[in-house]
Amino acid sequence: MQIKNLKVTDKFWQRYRELIVKEVLPYQWKVMNDEADINIADDPQKNGQAKNSHAIANLKIAAGKMKGHHYGFPFQDTDVYKWLEAAAYTLKYHPNDDLKKITDKLIDLIADAQDEDGYLSTYFQIDAPTRKFKRLQQSHELYTMGHYIEAGVAYYQVTGSQKSLTIAEKMADCIAHHFGKEESKIHGVDGHPEIELALARLYEVTNNRQYLELAHYFLQTRGQDPDFFNRQNIADGIDRDLIANMQGFPKEYYLTDSPIEEQQAPHGHAVRVVYLCTGMAYVARHTHDKKLLAACDRFWNDIVKRQMYITGNIGQTTTGESFTYDYDLPNDTDYGETCASVGMSFFANQMLKIKARGEYGDVLEKELFNGALAGMSLDGKHFFYVNPLEADPQASKWNPGKSHILTHRAEWFGCACCPSNLARLIASVDRYIYVVNDDLVLSHQFIANDTELDNGAKIVQTSNFPWAGDIHYNIVPGKSSFKFGIRIPSWSPSFKLMVNGKPYTKVDNDGFVYFKIDDEVLNIDLELDMNAKYMVASNRVKADFGKVAVQRGPLVYAAEEVDNQKPLWTAKILTDQKSTLQYEPDLLNGVVTISVPVEREELAGINDALYQPLPTEIPTTKTELKMIPYYAWANRENGTMQVWFNKK
């Protein structure tokens, strides 16, 4: 059983999906064609690049349509490929002849840029043809081609373009020609995992087992030869780095210090980790490799239970955009790359396809509504690379250790992996609502939709989520019966269910409640607990000890200076008192705000002593702290922001 048609009717996500069509894609296309007047001076990566992307020009040079040198990172092509994938998804829900002409011409350009043997990575084709596959620690060649393979698969699925699929197959065949167990081939992997999940996606549409086996090979090979990268670097020239300082990171950064089956916890670059995990989950699902599945479980548990922010962001440090160690979750130096949240969404979705566990849906929801969504402004033309949980413009300006923290979104980045990555996630959000396995349908996200299954069954889900927690399903049976599961979010331990007007009291099973869809139309009403809650972190998390955050439904809330008295940190939340809610339709495209009762310490005078004995009484005032959804911060006046507050 499969989904035949699905239409997103959800007002919240419809606005974002239309934003991708009307604003995001046109803006990003102009940027990549060097036609937009952008300023990337605020790039937290401090890459020192000029204001142009040059990504399309690189493809034109490789195709022989322009002359010049490659510009940007070795993986600059991937900005285009992720944009193309996002565009493909939009063509399904918002057909656009003008966009289709652009994407068809782009496919033609990519085909022209591709070598006869299937190779395509413009940096090496233009400026370093003798160095192909010779510095895999840094080259991102397989990573780059993997991103096209994903785009090519998506474009084929939506438009039926055989040309886009052929390019992807030629790439995969080229990689298979150069990598494998045979003595004549390269026995190594890319420094940045991605090709593994891409090959699995290609296998799913072509049913060519070679692609799945190649993905499996890369996963089994990673870490088997920890000195592979070093030997390649020496042979290629130890002082000829493709990306500065990449040799300085330890083997753990690339997840090559030991075989995957021996790695106990994720280390290193957060995006590498979650792309690798997504690939592992894809391949484990298709091959039933128990060792890979066990690694998925280990990595998942460590990330979610010990190294994830309440917003879903992951990767605690700017040094290498990396994980650090368990329970190290600083708020004001947090990195939380947008791409890492997007990748975590991929990982969670794949784990749901392996096993029906509500926890996977909880994390996916957390990313969709918080960690990932915060990466883009409400106008679709400004972006965050870094997503902190506490920010101060003055600290970002004067403290070098916090210079990566922006308090307003940038127009673009020298390393622009995040904008198009987020675009493809939002444009494909319809693929993250249900999981269908044989005769089981899991409804794991509350995104209103009209869906038809290939057995003729119809599912209509309606709600005003995330502002209200009343979810309604109308399910019309099809030609064959099936099992329907609804996720009960962990943030709603109390809930009510009605089926055809009668109370339904069956307890949930690993986060899901199940129904048999046979020959009767079912009207299911789910009422979730949408009260605002004060959240605490484990007391192993030093940064949040004695503090609380505010969450309502799936949304984590933040306070901004624009709504509140400065400084924010003098407010202590009165947790024994209730907060008040208000829907403000004209604020930030319509949000529910939360007013939290607080006690504020009077700020010391400028000339008061820097240190003094503890006063017998500290002057305080009782007031309220206005909070907005975290995803919507930094869309108004520049100022401070805070998620975690001291409690009274």
XYZ file of C-alpha atoms in Angstrom:
648
model
C 0.000 0.000 0.000
C 1.276 3.473 -0.879
C 0.174 7.097 -0.904
C -1.354 7.954 -4.273
C -2.070 11.641 -3.712
C -1.471 14.025 -0.822
C -2.434 17.678 -0.643
C -1.270 19.828 2.259
C -4.168 22.013 3.434
C -2.509 23.199 6.640
C -2.544 27.014 6.907
C 0.745 27.200 8.807
C 2.680 25.104 6.302
C 0.813 26.356 3.255
C 2.171 29.823 3.962
C 5.716 28.503 4.173
C 5.368 26.317 1.079
C 4.003 29.239 -0.934
C 6.834 31.385 0.435
C 9.286 28.874 -1.030
C 7.602 29.234 -4.438
C 7.102 32.989 -4.517
C 10.111 34.327 -2.619
C 12.729 31.757 -1.622
C 13.377 30.011 -4.939
C 13.447 33.204 -7.071
C 15.720 34.927 -4.554
C 18.134 32.007 -4.290
C 18.201 31.602 -8.078
C 19.239 35.236 -8.460
C 21.926 34.821 -5.815
C 23.381 31.718 -7.462
C 23.387 33.524 -10.832
C 25.187 36.504 -9.263
C 22.234 38.738 -10.083
C 21.271 39.697 -6.522
C 22.789 42.602 -4.655
C 23.663 40.715 -1.481
C 25.972 41.298 1.439
C 27.628 38.300 3.054
C 29.806 40.341 5.412
C 27.870 38.886 8.357
C 28.780 35.311 7.428
C 29.524 33.670 10.809
C 31.999 31.377 9.074
C 34.198 34.387 8.262
C 35.025 32.802 4.934
C 36.266 36.059 3.480
C 34.578 35.485 0.127
C 33.196 38.258 -2.070
C 29.491 38.855 -2.381
C 28.885 36.517 -5.314
C 27.884 32.850 -5.262
C 29.154 31.974 -8.773
C 27.553 28.516 -8.398
C 25.787 28.585 -11.784
C 28.835 30.135 -13.449
C 30.956 27.208 -12.239
C 28.626 24.806 -14.060
C 28.729 26.945 -17.201
C 32.539 26.968 -17.149
C 32.625 23.186 -16.715
C 30.156 22.854 -19.608
C 32.340 25.004 -21.855
C 29.794 27.811 -22.065
C 31.992 30.304 -20.195
C 35.665 30.797 -19.535
C 37.194 31.322 -16.127
C 38.254 29.638 -12.912
C 36.196 27.928 -10.271
C 34.966 30.176 -7.467
C 33.972 29.175 -3.941
C 34.285 25.949 -2.026
C 34.865 22.590 -3.744
C 31.233 21.770 -2.862
C 29.767 24.998 -4.310
C 27.750 22.931 -6.809
C 25.578 21.571 -3.998
C 23.868 24.936 -3.486
C 22.420 24.495 -6.967
C 21.480 20.867 -6.493
C 19.582 21.433 -3.247
C 17.817 24.377 -4.885
C 16.869 22.111 -7.796
C 15.510 19.501 -5.408
C 13.403 22.122 -3.628
C 12.126 23.405 -6.971
C 11.159 19.876 -7.996
C 8.991 19.417 -4.913
C 7.215 22.728 -5.475
C 6.330 21.781 -9.039
C 4.167 19.023 -7.608
C 2.047 21.220 -5.342
C 2.357 24.489 -7.268
C 2.839 23.845 -11.018
C 4.732 26.723 -12.587
C 5.597 26.736 -16.281
C 8.188 29.494 -15.904
C 9.986 27.641 -13.125
C 9.771 24.390 -15.098
C 11.536 26.047 -18.026
C 14.323 27.197 -15.699
C 14.742 23.788 -14.095
C 14.671 21.968 -17.449
C 17.407 24.275 -18.749
C 19.341 23.694 -15.533
C 19.138 19.934 -16.097
C 20.489 20.524 -19.613
C 23.350 22.595 -18.200
C 24.221 19.928 -15.633
C 24.187 17.264 -18.341
C 26.536 19.389 -20.455
C 28.862 19.899 -17.486
C 29.024 16.197 -16.691
C 32.038 14.286 -18.024
C 31.474 11.373 -20.364
C 32.310 8.916 -17.596
C 29.665 10.440 -15.314
C 31.999 12.502 -13.120
C 30.765 15.934 -12.079
C 32.428 18.211 -9.526
C 33.195 21.527 -11.157
C 36.177 22.509 -9.007
C 38.135 19.478 -10.126
C 36.915 19.625 -13.718
C 37.911 23.286 -14.060
C 40.996 23.766 -11.904
C 42.253 20.404 -10.617
C 41.522 17.589 -13.091
C 44.576 15.596 -11.995
C 43.421 15.544 -8.369
C 40.081 13.760 -8.798
C 39.405 11.400 -5.857
C 42.928 12.029 -4.508
C 42.097 14.068 -1.392
C 38.799 12.625 -0.224
C 39.144 13.977 3.292
C 38.454 17.466 1.929
C 37.283 17.180 -1.668
C 33.552 16.598 -1.046
C 33.373 14.957 -4.483
C 31.063 12.126 -3.444
C 29.152 14.528 -1.197
C 28.638 16.865 -4.150
C 27.535 14.147 -6.545
C 25.307 12.700 -3.834
C 23.417 15.966 -3.602
C 22.824 15.932 -7.346
C 21.663 12.309 -7.172
C 19.074 13.342 -4.578
C 17.947 16.237 -6.758
C 17.888 14.101 -9.887
C 15.756 11.471 -8.171
C 13.322 14.103 -6.897
C 13.072 15.798 -10.280
C 12.426 12.470 -11.982
C 9.760 11.519 -9.435
C 7.877 14.793 -9.861
C 8.321 15.566 -13.565
C 9.189 12.194 -15.090
C 12.395 13.666 -16.541
C 14.462 10.689 -17.683
C 17.371 13.024 -18.369
C 17.632 14.057 -14.723
C 17.657 10.410 -13.662
C 20.201 9.422 -16.302
C 22.634 12.046 -14.987
C 22.250 10.554 -11.509
C 22.762 7.006 -12.761
C 25.871 8.027 -14.702
C 27.274 9.627 -11.538
C 26.585 6.515 -9.487
C 28.117 4.308 -12.190
C 31.201 6.524 -12.240
C 31.565 6.194 -8.480
C 31.058 2.423 -8.672
C 33.799 2.279 -11.315
C 36.286 3.947 -8.970
C 35.261 2.615 -5.533
C 34.749 -0.907 -4.277
C 36.299 -4.055 -2.881
C 38.277 -4.888 -6.005
C 42.029 -4.424 -5.727
C 42.115 -1.948 -8.617
C 39.580 0.377 -6.945
C 39.829 2.993 -4.204
C 39.198 1.501 -0.769
C 38.041 4.675 0.938
C 35.163 7.037 1.649
C 34.316 10.723 1.359
C 35.249 12.930 4.299
C 31.653 14.184 4.351
C 29.004 11.432 4.377
C 26.063 12.005 2.019
C 26.574 9.656 -0.907
C 25.285 6.764 1.198
C 21.778 8.168 1.580
C 21.765 9.432 -2.003
C 22.599 6.002 -3.426
C 19.851 4.454 -1.296
C 17.357 6.952 -2.740
C 18.568 6.130 -6.252
C 18.090 2.436 -5.539
C 14.511 3.065 -4.443
C 13.522 4.558 -7.818
C 15.639 2.350 -10.114
C 15.563 -0.922 -8.173
C 19.201 -1.311 -9.267
C 20.732 -3.354 -6.456
C 24.239 -2.166 -7.373
C 23.477 1.278 -5.944
C 22.278 -0.108 -2.611
C 25.306 -2.388 -2.411
C 27.630 0.550 -3.114
C 25.996 2.561 -0.326
C 26.396 -0.447 1.963
C 30.053 -0.738 0.935
C 30.790 2.873 1.895
C 29.202 2.357 5.310
C 31.092 -0.879 5.916
C 34.366 0.694 4.747
C 34.219 3.842 6.906
C 36.738 3.551 9.713
C 38.257 0.266 8.542
C 41.441 2.104 7.538
C 41.817 5.103 9.877
C 45.007 6.286 8.136
C 43.491 6.375 4.625
C 42.964 10.142 4.559
C 46.440 10.874 5.886
C 48.076 8.693 3.242
C 46.071 10.398 0.512
C 47.003 13.853 1.820
C 50.709 12.987 1.833
C 50.551 11.544 -1.674
C 48.625 14.573 -2.964
C 50.956 17.021 -1.205
C 50.654 17.628 2.498
C 50.585 21.407 2.066
C 47.953 21.444 -0.706
C 44.775 21.622 1.374
C 41.581 22.152 -0.577
C 39.957 23.711 2.497
C 42.168 25.415 5.054
C 42.764 23.722 8.410
C 40.884 20.530 7.549
C 43.911 18.346 8.349
C 43.909 19.563 11.922
C 40.714 17.788 12.918
C 40.981 14.325 14.505
C 39.748 11.161 12.841
C 36.629 11.274 15.029
C 35.609 14.483 13.250
C 35.179 12.493 10.027
C 33.824 9.414 11.851
C 36.727 7.361 10.491
C 38.567 6.524 13.722
C 37.004 3.043 13.856
C 34.402 0.953 11.997
C 30.852 2.196 12.447
C 29.835 -0.953 14.296
C 32.452 -0.111 16.975
C 31.614 3.586 17.333
C 29.674 4.109 20.543
C 28.640 7.756 20.209
C 28.659 10.492 17.555
C 31.653 12.793 17.485
C 32.787 15.574 15.201
C 30.912 17.622 12.622
C 27.182 17.499 13.389
C 25.987 17.537 9.773
C 28.369 14.730 8.844
C 26.978 12.723 11.744
C 23.292 13.051 10.854
C 23.848 12.542 7.123
C 25.771 9.386 7.982
C 22.998 8.281 10.352
C 20.374 8.884 7.659
C 22.398 6.774 5.238
C 22.778 4.043 7.848
C 19.035 4.000 8.486
C 18.210 3.897 4.760
C 20.590 1.006 4.114
C 19.702 -0.875 7.305
C 16.034 -0.739 6.324
C 16.690 -2.236 2.910
C 19.433 -4.740 3.821
C 18.317 -5.660 7.366
C 21.900 -5.101 8.530
C 21.550 -5.516 12.304
C 24.937 -3.941 13.056
C 24.009 -0.797 11.154
C 20.650 -0.654 12.888
C 22.334 -1.014 16.283
C 24.641 1.884 15.367
C 21.589 3.971 14.416
C 20.091 3.270 17.840
C 23.318 4.142 19.672
C 23.807 7.397 17.806
C 20.135 8.342 18.138
C 20.075 7.767 21.886
C 23.240 9.769 22.497
C 22.140 12.714 20.360
C 18.543 12.920 21.585
C 19.083 12.094 25.235
C 22.413 13.802 25.891
C 23.426 16.264 23.158
C 20.299 17.925 21.771
C 18.992 21.369 22.635
C 15.347 21.768 23.619
C 14.780 23.350 20.178
C 16.195 20.289 18.411
C 19.410 22.058 17.418
C 22.567 19.956 17.551
C 26.294 20.687 17.402
C 27.477 22.707 20.375
C 30.679 24.376 19.203
C 31.792 26.673 16.399
C 35.099 24.782 16.211
C 34.371 22.370 13.405
C 30.591 22.876 13.775
C 30.762 19.865 16.027
C 29.359 17.832 18.848
C 31.352 18.143 22.061
C 30.394 15.819 24.915
C 27.327 14.597 26.769
C 25.267 17.262 28.564
C 27.486 20.110 27.335
C 24.761 22.446 26.055
C 25.838 26.093 26.379
C 23.141 28.510 25.212
C 25.088 31.652 24.319
C 27.820 29.946 22.259
C 25.607 27.204 20.805
C 26.230 26.487 17.133
C 23.116 24.531 16.159
C 23.661 24.713 12.403
C 20.451 24.852 10.382
C 21.729 22.042 8.147
C 22.167 19.833 11.206
C 18.501 20.279 12.152
C 17.494 19.519 8.560
C 19.673 16.410 8.635
C 18.209 15.359 11.973
C 14.772 15.557 10.342
C 15.983 13.155 7.654
C 17.337 10.776 10.292
C 14.135 10.819 12.371
C 11.973 10.181 9.307
C 14.064 7.179 8.296
C 13.942 5.738 11.802
C 10.138 5.979 11.698
C 10.188 3.897 8.541
C 12.114 1.204 10.412
C 10.094 1.168 13.631
C 6.878 2.812 14.829
C 8.184 4.753 17.814
C 6.564 8.006 18.841
C 9.943 9.376 19.924
C 11.066 9.601 16.309
C 7.991 11.625 15.407
C 8.504 13.834 18.466
C 12.017 14.755 17.364
C 10.972 15.291 13.753
C 8.226 17.618 14.980
C 10.697 19.444 17.230
C 12.961 20.088 14.231
C 10.188 21.132 11.860
C 8.652 23.680 14.225
C 11.787 24.920 15.988
C 15.365 24.002 15.133
C 15.094 23.962 11.348
C 12.381 26.569 10.841
C 14.313 29.218 12.779
C 16.919 29.122 10.013
C 14.826 31.308 7.690
C 13.203 34.705 8.151
C 9.521 35.258 7.605
C 10.299 37.025 4.311
C 12.216 34.026 2.941
C 15.261 36.136 2.026
C 17.383 36.059 5.172
C 18.916 33.068 6.878
C 20.597 31.773 9.996
C 23.536 29.407 9.726
C 23.908 29.366 13.532
C 20.918 29.045 15.869
C 21.699 30.040 19.484
C 19.356 29.874 22.463
C 20.664 33.131 23.867
C 21.957 36.117 21.908
C 23.191 39.642 22.523
C 24.324 42.009 19.724
C 26.941 43.545 22.002
C 28.427 40.168 22.900
C 28.529 39.121 19.237
C 30.341 42.345 18.326
C 32.913 42.486 21.105
C 33.474 38.900 22.259
C 35.399 36.888 19.634
C 34.119 33.683 21.220
C 30.576 34.731 20.319
C 31.207 36.336 16.935
C 29.518 33.385 15.210
C 26.230 34.316 16.909
C 24.144 36.610 14.701
C 21.186 38.513 16.119
C 19.716 39.156 12.675
C 19.609 36.799 9.711
C 22.069 37.249 6.860
C 21.258 37.667 3.172
C 23.640 34.861 2.196
C 26.785 33.037 3.257
C 30.160 32.270 1.732
C 29.379 28.698 2.730
C 25.718 28.703 1.715
C 24.718 25.123 2.508
C 21.808 26.052 4.798
C 19.402 28.223 2.737
C 18.670 25.702 -0.011
C 18.778 22.789 2.423
C 15.974 24.316 4.454
C 14.080 25.144 1.266
C 14.066 21.511 0.169
C 12.865 20.360 3.597
C 9.917 22.772 3.673
C 8.999 22.117 0.047
C 8.900 18.372 0.759
C 7.114 18.542 4.122
C 4.257 16.520 2.610
C 6.664 13.559 2.669
C 6.996 13.884 6.448
C 3.349 13.479 7.494
C 2.705 9.754 7.092
C 4.756 6.582 6.980
C 3.184 3.754 4.993
C 4.553 0.217 5.393
C 2.523 -2.593 3.835
C -0.852 -2.428 5.635
C 0.241 0.080 8.291
C -0.240 3.855 8.038
C 1.382 6.023 10.695
C 0.111 9.573 11.137
C 3.094 11.039 12.963
C 2.815 14.767 12.137
C -0.185 17.026 12.654
C -0.104 18.834 9.319
C -3.599 19.153 7.839
C -3.965 17.315 4.537
C -6.210 15.443 2.100
C -4.706 12.064 1.228
C -5.672 9.180 -1.020
C -4.041 5.749 -0.733
C -3.598 3.446 -3.694
C -6.200 1.050 -2.237
C -8.803 3.799 -2.607
C -8.907 4.806 1.063
C -9.104 8.517 1.843
C -7.741 10.344 4.882
C -8.655 13.924 5.659
C -6.787 15.491 8.567
C -7.889 18.960 9.738
C -6.598 21.191 12.523
C -5.311 24.636 13.419
C -2.029 23.213 14.624
C 0.330 24.350 16.163
C -1.931 27.048 17.654
C -4.674 24.624 18.694
C -4.492 20.961 19.676
C -7.803 19.703 18.275
C -7.008 17.238 15.486
C -9.782 15.672 13.394
C -9.501 12.702 11.032
C -12.104 11.513 8.563
C -11.053 8.120 7.186
C -12.968 6.448 4.368
C -12.042 2.762 3.885
C -10.634 1.450 0.624
C -10.579 -1.920 -1.094
C -8.379 -3.485 1.589
C -8.232 -3.062 5.355
C -5.270 -1.489 7.113
C -3.998 -0.397 10.508
C -3.905 3.328 11.259
C -1.677 4.738 13.983
C -1.789 8.261 15.449
C 1.187 9.586 17.392
C 0.521 10.894 20.877
C 3.216 13.530 21.444
C 5.349 13.236 24.566
C 4.523 16.877 25.346
C 0.860 15.870 25.767
C 0.796 13.083 28.383
C -2.916 13.742 28.834
C -5.173 13.571 25.784
C -8.726 12.689 24.766
C -9.887 10.527 21.882
C -13.342 10.208 20.368
C -14.212 7.768 17.574
C -17.502 8.326 15.787
C -18.655 10.382 18.754
C -17.759 7.802 21.414
C -14.841 7.910 23.875
C -11.892 5.747 22.866
C -9.878 4.529 25.827
C -7.186 2.249 24.397
C -3.740 3.169 25.693
C -0.967 4.176 23.335
C 1.660 1.678 22.205
C 5.188 3.126 22.068
C 3.793 6.570 21.366
C 0.998 5.562 18.964
C -2.699 4.721 19.283
C -3.936 2.266 16.651
C -7.227 1.798 14.803
C -8.442 -0.887 12.418
C -9.726 0.613 9.162
C -11.989 -2.001 7.644
C -15.415 -1.246 6.199
C -16.625 1.605 8.384
C -15.966 5.329 7.960
C -14.116 6.574 11.027
C -14.263 10.094 12.414
C -11.499 10.423 14.975
C -11.128 13.455 17.221
C -7.900 13.894 19.170
C -7.636 16.610 21.806
C -4.073 17.378 22.904
C -2.915 19.304 25.971
C -1.931 22.764 24.702
C -1.279 24.371 28.059
C 1.989 26.271 28.283
C 4.509 24.268 30.290
C 7.631 25.183 32.221
C 10.360 22.835 31.059
C 13.519 21.897 32.949
C 16.675 20.225 31.686
C 18.428 17.300 33.329
C 20.507 18.542 36.237
C 23.495 17.109 34.388
C 23.198 20.099 32.034
C 25.221 22.760 33.820
C 24.138 25.598 31.522
C 20.447 25.119 32.392
C 20.727 24.231 36.074
C 18.121 26.166 38.050
C 16.509 27.476 34.864
C 13.242 26.893 33.018
C 12.131 27.228 29.409
C 8.583 27.690 28.130
C 6.953 25.314 25.672
C 3.447 25.092 24.301
C 2.578 22.140 22.126
C 5.565 21.528 19.859
C 6.745 25.132 20.042
C 9.598 26.304 22.241
C 9.293 29.975 23.185
C 11.820 32.791 23.446
C 11.779 36.328 24.831
C 13.106 39.219 22.770
C 14.245 42.643 23.839
C 11.775 44.294 21.451
C 8.861 43.067 23.640
C 10.432 43.328 27.065
C 12.390 45.425 29.502
C 16.145 45.178 29.096
C 18.167 43.219 30.227
C 16.333 39.920 29.877
C 18.541 38.016 32.309
C 17.267 39.891 35.385
C 13.858 38.216 35.020
C 13.105 35.194 37.192
C 10.074 33.159 36.151
C 7.482 32.605 38.883
C 6.804 28.947 38.156
C 4.035 28.694 40.762
C 1.914 31.108 38.736
C 0.109 30.530 35.465
C 0.983 32.161 32.183
C -1.575 33.718 29.832
C -1.993 33.110 26.119
C -3.050 35.411 23.312
C -3.300 34.841 19.584
C -2.007 37.927 17.789
C -2.940 37.675 14.088
C -0.943 40.749 13.060
C 2.270 39.783 14.838
C 4.897 37.745 12.958
C 2.327 36.416 10.475
C 0.095 35.359 13.340
C 1.390 33.705 16.508
C 0.230 32.724 19.965
C 2.214 34.779 22.461
C 2.714 33.772 26.080
C 2.915 36.244 28.935
C 4.871 34.707 31.769
C 4.800 36.115 35.334
C 8.291 37.093 36.448
C 10.105 38.870 39.224
C 12.750 41.329 38.072
C 15.773 42.356 40.041
C 16.468 46.054 39.913
C 19.519 46.665 37.745
C 22.540 48.012 39.606
C 23.610 51.573 38.890
C 26.524 52.226 36.544
C 28.647 53.624 39.361
C 27.719 50.962 41.921
C 30.430 48.614 43.170
C 31.280 45.767 40.828
C 31.339 43.400 43.820
C 29.818 43.779 47.272
C 28.591 41.676 50.222
C 25.237 40.000 49.733
C 22.539 42.598 50.512
C 19.920 41.727 53.098
C 17.278 42.694 50.573
C 17.434 43.012 46.782
C 14.879 45.397 45.234
C 12.536 43.554 42.851
C 9.388 44.207 40.872
C 6.778 41.766 39.636
C 5.840 42.007 35.987
C 5.397 39.854 32.892
C 7.710 38.533 30.225
C 6.247 38.358 26.718
C 7.407 35.360 24.724
C 7.085 34.383 21.066
C 7.769 31.092 19.243
C 11.509 30.532 18.907
C 11.286 30.063 15.145
C 10.031 33.659 14.749
C 12.742 35.512 16.682
C 14.995 38.076 14.950
C 12.327 39.198 12.485
C 11.897 42.660 14.007
C 14.285 45.060 15.760
C 17.803 43.827 16.451
C 18.278 42.970 20.124
C 18.807 40.335 22.757
C 17.017 36.968 22.895
C 16.794 34.282 25.551
C 15.139 30.845 25.871
C 16.223 29.656 29.331
C 15.495 31.811 32.411
C 16.226 31.561 36.105
C 13.249 30.417 38.118
C 11.922 31.870 41.351
